mmCIF file of C-alpha atoms in Angstrom:
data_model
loop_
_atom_site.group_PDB
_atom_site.id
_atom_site.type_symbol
_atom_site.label_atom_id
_atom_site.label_comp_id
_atom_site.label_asym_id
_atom_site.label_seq_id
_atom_site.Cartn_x
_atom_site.Cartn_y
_atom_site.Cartn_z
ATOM 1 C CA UNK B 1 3.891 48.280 17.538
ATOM 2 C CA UNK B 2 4.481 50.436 14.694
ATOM 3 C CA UNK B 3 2.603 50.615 11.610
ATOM 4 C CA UNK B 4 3.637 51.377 8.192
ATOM 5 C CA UNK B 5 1.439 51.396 4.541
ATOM 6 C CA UNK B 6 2.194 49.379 2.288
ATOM 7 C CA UNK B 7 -0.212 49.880 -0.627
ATOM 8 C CA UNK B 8 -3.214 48.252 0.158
ATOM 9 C CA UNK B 9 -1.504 46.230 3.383
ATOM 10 C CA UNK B 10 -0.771 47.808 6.641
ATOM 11 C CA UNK B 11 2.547 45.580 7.222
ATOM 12 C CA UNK B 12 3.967 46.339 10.796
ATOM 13 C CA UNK B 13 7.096 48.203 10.135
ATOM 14 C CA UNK B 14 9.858 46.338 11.608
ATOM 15 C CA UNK B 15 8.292 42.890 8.916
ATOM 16 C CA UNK B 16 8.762 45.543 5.739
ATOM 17 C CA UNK B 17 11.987 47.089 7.020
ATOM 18 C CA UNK B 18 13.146 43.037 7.196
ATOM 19 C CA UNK B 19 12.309 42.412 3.629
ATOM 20 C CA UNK B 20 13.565 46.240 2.758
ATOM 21 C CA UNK B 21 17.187 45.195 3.623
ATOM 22 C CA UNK B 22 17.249 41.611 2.884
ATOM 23 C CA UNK B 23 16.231 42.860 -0.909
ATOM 24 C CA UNK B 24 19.143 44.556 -1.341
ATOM 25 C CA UNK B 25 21.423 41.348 -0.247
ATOM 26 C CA UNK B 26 20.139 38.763 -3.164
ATOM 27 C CA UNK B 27 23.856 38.732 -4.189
ATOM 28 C CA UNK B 28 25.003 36.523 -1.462
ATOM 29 C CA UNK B 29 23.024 33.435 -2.748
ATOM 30 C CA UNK B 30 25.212 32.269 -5.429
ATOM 31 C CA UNK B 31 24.273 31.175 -8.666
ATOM 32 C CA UNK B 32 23.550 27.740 -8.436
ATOM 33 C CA UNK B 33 21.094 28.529 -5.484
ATOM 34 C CA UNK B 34 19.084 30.989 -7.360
ATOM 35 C CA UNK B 35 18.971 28.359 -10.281
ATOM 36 C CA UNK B 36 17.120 25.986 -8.268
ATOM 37 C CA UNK B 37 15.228 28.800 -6.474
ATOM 38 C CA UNK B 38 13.898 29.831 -10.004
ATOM 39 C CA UNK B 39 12.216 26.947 -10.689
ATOM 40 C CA UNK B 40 9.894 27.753 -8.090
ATOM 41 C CA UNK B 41 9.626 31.326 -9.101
ATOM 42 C CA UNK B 42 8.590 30.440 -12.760
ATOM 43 C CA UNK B 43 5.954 27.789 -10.964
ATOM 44 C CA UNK B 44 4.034 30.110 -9.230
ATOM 45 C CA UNK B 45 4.523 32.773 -12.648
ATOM 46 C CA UNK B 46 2.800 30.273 -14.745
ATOM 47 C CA UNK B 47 -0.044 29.518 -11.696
ATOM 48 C CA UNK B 48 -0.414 33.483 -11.596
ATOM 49 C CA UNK B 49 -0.615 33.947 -15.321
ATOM 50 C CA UNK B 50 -3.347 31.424 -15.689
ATOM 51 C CA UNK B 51 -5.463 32.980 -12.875
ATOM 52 C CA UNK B 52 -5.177 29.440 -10.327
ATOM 53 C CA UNK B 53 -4.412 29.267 -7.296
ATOM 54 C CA UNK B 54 -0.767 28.845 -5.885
ATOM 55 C CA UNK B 55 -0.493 26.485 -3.215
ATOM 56 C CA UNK B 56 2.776 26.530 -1.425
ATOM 57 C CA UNK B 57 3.906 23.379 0.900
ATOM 58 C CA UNK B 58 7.090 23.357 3.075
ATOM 59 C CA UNK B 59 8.485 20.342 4.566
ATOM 60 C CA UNK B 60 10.733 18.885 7.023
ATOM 61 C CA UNK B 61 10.965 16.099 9.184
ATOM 62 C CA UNK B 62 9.193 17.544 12.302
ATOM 63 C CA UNK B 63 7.603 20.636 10.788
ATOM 64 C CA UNK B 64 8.946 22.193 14.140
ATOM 65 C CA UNK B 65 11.590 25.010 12.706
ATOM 66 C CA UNK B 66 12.515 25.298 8.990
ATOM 67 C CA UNK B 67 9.441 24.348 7.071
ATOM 68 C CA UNK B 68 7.493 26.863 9.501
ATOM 69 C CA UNK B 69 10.126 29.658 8.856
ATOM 70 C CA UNK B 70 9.288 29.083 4.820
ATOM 71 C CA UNK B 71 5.792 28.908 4.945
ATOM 72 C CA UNK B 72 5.511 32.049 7.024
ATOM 73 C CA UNK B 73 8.183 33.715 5.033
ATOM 74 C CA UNK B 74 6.967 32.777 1.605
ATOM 75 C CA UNK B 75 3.327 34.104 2.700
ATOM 76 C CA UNK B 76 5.107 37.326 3.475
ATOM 77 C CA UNK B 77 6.974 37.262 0.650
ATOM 78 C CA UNK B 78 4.080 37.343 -1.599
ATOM 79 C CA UNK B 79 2.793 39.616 -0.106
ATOM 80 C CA UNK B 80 5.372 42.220 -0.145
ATOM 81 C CA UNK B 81 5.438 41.995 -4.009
ATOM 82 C CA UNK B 82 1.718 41.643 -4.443
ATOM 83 C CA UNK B 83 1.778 38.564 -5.996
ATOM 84 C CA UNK B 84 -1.554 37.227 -5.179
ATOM 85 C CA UNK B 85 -3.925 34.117 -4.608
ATOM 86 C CA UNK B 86 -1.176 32.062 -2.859
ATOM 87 C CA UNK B 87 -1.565 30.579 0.396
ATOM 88 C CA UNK B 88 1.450 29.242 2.395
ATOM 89 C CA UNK B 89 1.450 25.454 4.275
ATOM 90 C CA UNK B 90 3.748 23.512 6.078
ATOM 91 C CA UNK B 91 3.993 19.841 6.979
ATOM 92 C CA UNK B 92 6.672 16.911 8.437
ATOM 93 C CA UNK B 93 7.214 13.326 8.103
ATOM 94 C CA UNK B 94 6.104 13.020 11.492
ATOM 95 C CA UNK B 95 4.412 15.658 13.936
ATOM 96 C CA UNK B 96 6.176 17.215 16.886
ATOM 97 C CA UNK B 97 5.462 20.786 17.944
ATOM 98 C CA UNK B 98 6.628 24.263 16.235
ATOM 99 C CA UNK B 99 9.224 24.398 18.605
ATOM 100 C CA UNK B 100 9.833 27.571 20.641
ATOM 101 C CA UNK B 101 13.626 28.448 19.419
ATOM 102 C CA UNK B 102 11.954 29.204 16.283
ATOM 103 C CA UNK B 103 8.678 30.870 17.529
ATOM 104 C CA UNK B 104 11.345 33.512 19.290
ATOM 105 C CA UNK B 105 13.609 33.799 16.193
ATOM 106 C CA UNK B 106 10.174 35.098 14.477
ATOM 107 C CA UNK B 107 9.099 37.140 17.292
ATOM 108 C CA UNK B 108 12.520 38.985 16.967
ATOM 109 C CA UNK B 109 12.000 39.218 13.260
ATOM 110 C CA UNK B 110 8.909 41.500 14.061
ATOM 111 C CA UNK B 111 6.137 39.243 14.041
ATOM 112 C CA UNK B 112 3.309 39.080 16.310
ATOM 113 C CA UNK B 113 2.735 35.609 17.740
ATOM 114 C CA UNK B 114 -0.132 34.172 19.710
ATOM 115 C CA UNK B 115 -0.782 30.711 21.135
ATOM 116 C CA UNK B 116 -4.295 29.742 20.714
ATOM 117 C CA UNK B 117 -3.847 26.392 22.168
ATOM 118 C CA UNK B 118 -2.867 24.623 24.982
ATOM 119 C CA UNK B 119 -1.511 20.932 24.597
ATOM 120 C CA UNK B 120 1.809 19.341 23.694
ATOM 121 C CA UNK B 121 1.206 20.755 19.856
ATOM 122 C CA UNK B 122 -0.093 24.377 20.290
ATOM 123 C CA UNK B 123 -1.930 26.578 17.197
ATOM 124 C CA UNK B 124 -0.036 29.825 16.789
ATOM 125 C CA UNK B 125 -1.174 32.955 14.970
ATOM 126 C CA UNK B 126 1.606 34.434 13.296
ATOM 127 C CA UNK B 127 0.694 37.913 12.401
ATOM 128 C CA UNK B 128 2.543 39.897 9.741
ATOM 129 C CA UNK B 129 0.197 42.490 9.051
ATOM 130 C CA UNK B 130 -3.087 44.467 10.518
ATOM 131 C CA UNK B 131 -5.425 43.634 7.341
ATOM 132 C CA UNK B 132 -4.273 39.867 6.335
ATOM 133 C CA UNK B 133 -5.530 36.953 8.021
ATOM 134 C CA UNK B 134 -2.738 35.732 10.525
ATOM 135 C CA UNK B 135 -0.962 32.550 8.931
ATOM 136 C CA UNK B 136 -1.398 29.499 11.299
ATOM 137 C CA UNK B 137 1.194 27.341 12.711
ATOM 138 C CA UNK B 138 1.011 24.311 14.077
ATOM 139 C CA UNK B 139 2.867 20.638 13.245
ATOM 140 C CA UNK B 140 2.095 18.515 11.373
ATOM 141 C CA UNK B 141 1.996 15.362 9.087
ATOM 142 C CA UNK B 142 2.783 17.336 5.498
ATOM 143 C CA UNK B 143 -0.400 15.105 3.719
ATOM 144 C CA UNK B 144 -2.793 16.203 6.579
ATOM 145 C CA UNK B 145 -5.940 17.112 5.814
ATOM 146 C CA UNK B 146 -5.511 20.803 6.402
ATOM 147 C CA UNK B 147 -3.012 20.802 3.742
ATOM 148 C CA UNK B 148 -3.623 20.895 -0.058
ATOM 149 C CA UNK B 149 -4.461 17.222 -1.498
ATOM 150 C CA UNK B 150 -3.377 18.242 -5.214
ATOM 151 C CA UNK B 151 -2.005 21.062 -7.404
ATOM 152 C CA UNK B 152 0.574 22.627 -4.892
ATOM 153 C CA UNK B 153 4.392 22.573 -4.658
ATOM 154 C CA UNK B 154 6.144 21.137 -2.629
ATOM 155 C CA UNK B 155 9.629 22.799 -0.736
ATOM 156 C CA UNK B 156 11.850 20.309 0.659
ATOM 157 C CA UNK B 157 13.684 22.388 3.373
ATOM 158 C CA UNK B 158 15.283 19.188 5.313
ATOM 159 C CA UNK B 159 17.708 16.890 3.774
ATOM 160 C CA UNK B 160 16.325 13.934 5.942
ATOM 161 C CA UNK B 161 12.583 14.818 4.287
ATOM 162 C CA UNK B 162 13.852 14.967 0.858
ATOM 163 C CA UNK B 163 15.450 11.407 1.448
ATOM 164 C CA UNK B 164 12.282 9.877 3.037
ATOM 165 C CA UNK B 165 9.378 11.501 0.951
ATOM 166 C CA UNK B 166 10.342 9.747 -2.676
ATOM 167 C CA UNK B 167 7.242 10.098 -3.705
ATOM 168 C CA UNK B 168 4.600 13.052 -2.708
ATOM 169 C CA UNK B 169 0.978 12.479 -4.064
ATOM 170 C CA UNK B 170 -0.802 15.458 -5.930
ATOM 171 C CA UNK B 171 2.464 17.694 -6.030
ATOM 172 C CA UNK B 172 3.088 19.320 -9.274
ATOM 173 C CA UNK B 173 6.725 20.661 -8.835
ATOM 174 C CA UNK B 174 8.833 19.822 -5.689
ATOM 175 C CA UNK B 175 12.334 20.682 -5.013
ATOM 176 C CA UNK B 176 14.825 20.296 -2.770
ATOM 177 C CA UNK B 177 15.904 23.834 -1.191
ATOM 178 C CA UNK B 178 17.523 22.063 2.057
ATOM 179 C CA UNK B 179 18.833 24.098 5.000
ATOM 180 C CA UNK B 180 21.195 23.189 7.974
ATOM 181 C CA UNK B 181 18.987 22.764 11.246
ATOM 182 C CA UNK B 182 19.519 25.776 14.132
ATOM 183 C CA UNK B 183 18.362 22.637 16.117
ATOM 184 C CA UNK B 184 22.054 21.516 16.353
ATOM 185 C CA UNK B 185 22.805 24.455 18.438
ATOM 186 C CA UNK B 186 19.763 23.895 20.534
ATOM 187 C CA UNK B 187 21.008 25.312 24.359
ATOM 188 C CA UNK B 188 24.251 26.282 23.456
ATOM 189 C CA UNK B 189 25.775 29.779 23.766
ATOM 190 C CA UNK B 190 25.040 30.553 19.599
ATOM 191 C CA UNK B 191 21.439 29.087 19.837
ATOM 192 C CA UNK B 192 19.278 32.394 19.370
ATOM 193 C CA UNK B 193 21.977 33.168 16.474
ATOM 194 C CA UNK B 194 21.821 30.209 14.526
ATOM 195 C CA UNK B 195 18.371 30.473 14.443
ATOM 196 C CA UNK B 196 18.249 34.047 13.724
ATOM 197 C CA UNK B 197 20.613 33.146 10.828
ATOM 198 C CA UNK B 198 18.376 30.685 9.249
ATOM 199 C CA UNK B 199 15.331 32.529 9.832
ATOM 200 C CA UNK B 200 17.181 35.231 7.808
ATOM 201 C CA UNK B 201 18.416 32.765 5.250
ATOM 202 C CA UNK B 202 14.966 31.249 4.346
ATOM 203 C CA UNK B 203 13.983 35.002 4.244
ATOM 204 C CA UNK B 204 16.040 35.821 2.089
ATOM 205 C CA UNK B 205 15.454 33.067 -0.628
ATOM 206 C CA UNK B 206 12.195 33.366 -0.348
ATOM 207 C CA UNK B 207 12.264 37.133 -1.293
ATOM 208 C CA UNK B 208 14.138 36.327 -3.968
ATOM 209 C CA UNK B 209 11.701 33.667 -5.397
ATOM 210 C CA UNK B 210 9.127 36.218 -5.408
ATOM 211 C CA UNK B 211 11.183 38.764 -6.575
ATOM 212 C CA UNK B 212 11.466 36.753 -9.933
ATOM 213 C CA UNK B 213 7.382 36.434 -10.084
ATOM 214 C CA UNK B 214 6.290 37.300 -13.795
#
């Protein structure tokens, strides 16, 4: 795989030439959307401006396709505008598996995955980069231990999540940034593009949250 610098990252090229073209495509969320997205953006200014650390958590139901695709996308995110000290977690209602549709949707995006495990909920590596630690990926229950207890924020990328977690203990901001699910089209002729699409969607928004970092 190809290798390009990116300032003090070496980010493989085909993850920077991703973010390079979705940059230039911010105009197709409308306003509304970017509204809500800024709230989030000014979160993680006012974590970065008081030198803490910014704690990210993504949720759906399963934690099988969406909230993976934002907490590997926000982690990339950050780092492709050097925003720094923020780690990147995902969690579900329930725990399933990160389900393959989506591990392939990444792996066309550019990324490097790796299964480290073997049983019905495998640990992937999902590696963006040559120099960062790879971000790991697994479901999960979004108040599991591995996730942060207090001071994070919480992304609610699942309309059935946002419905069923009224109340989150230890979050400091959550909103609602829901998504359609690629799982609809789950074996059907448009399944690898409806994935794609959302993969790209929660890309894109979660460029443009970073792009608004102060």
């Amino acid at each position: 795989m190809l290798l390009i610098q990116h300032k003090k990252l070496i980010m493989f090229e085909s993850i920077k030439h991703y973010c390079d073209k979705l940059i230039n495509e911010f105009d197709v969320i409308n306003q509304d959307r970017k509204v809500l997205l800024e709230k989030l953006s000014d979160y993680i200014s006012s974590k970065k401006a008081s030198n803490q650390p910014i704690q990210l958590v993504y949720i759906c139901t399963h934690n099988s396709r969406r909230s993976h695709f934002g907490q590997i996308w926000a982690q990339v995110a950050a780092n492709y505008y050097h925003v720094k000290n923020v780690t990147t977690f995902s969690g579900g209602t329930e725990a399933t598996a990160f389900n393959i549709n989506a591990i392939n949707a990444i792996t066309r995006a550019g990324f490097n995955v790796t299964k480290t495990s073997e049983d019905q909920n495998p640990i992937y590596q999902v590696w963006f980069d040559k120099m960062h630690t790879p971000i790991i990926c697994f479901s999960k229950i979004y108040h599991d231990g591995l996730n942060p207890q207090t001071h994070f924020a919480a992304i609610m990328t699942c309309s059935d999540a946002e419905e069923n977690c009224p109340f989150i203990p230890g979050v400091e901001l959550r909103i609602g940034t829901t998504y359609n699910d690629p799982k609809a089209f789950d074996n059907t002729p448009l399944q690898d593009a409806k994935y794609d699409e959302r993969c790209k969607q929660i890309a894109l928004e979660t460029l443009y949250v970073f792009s608004k970092v102060k």
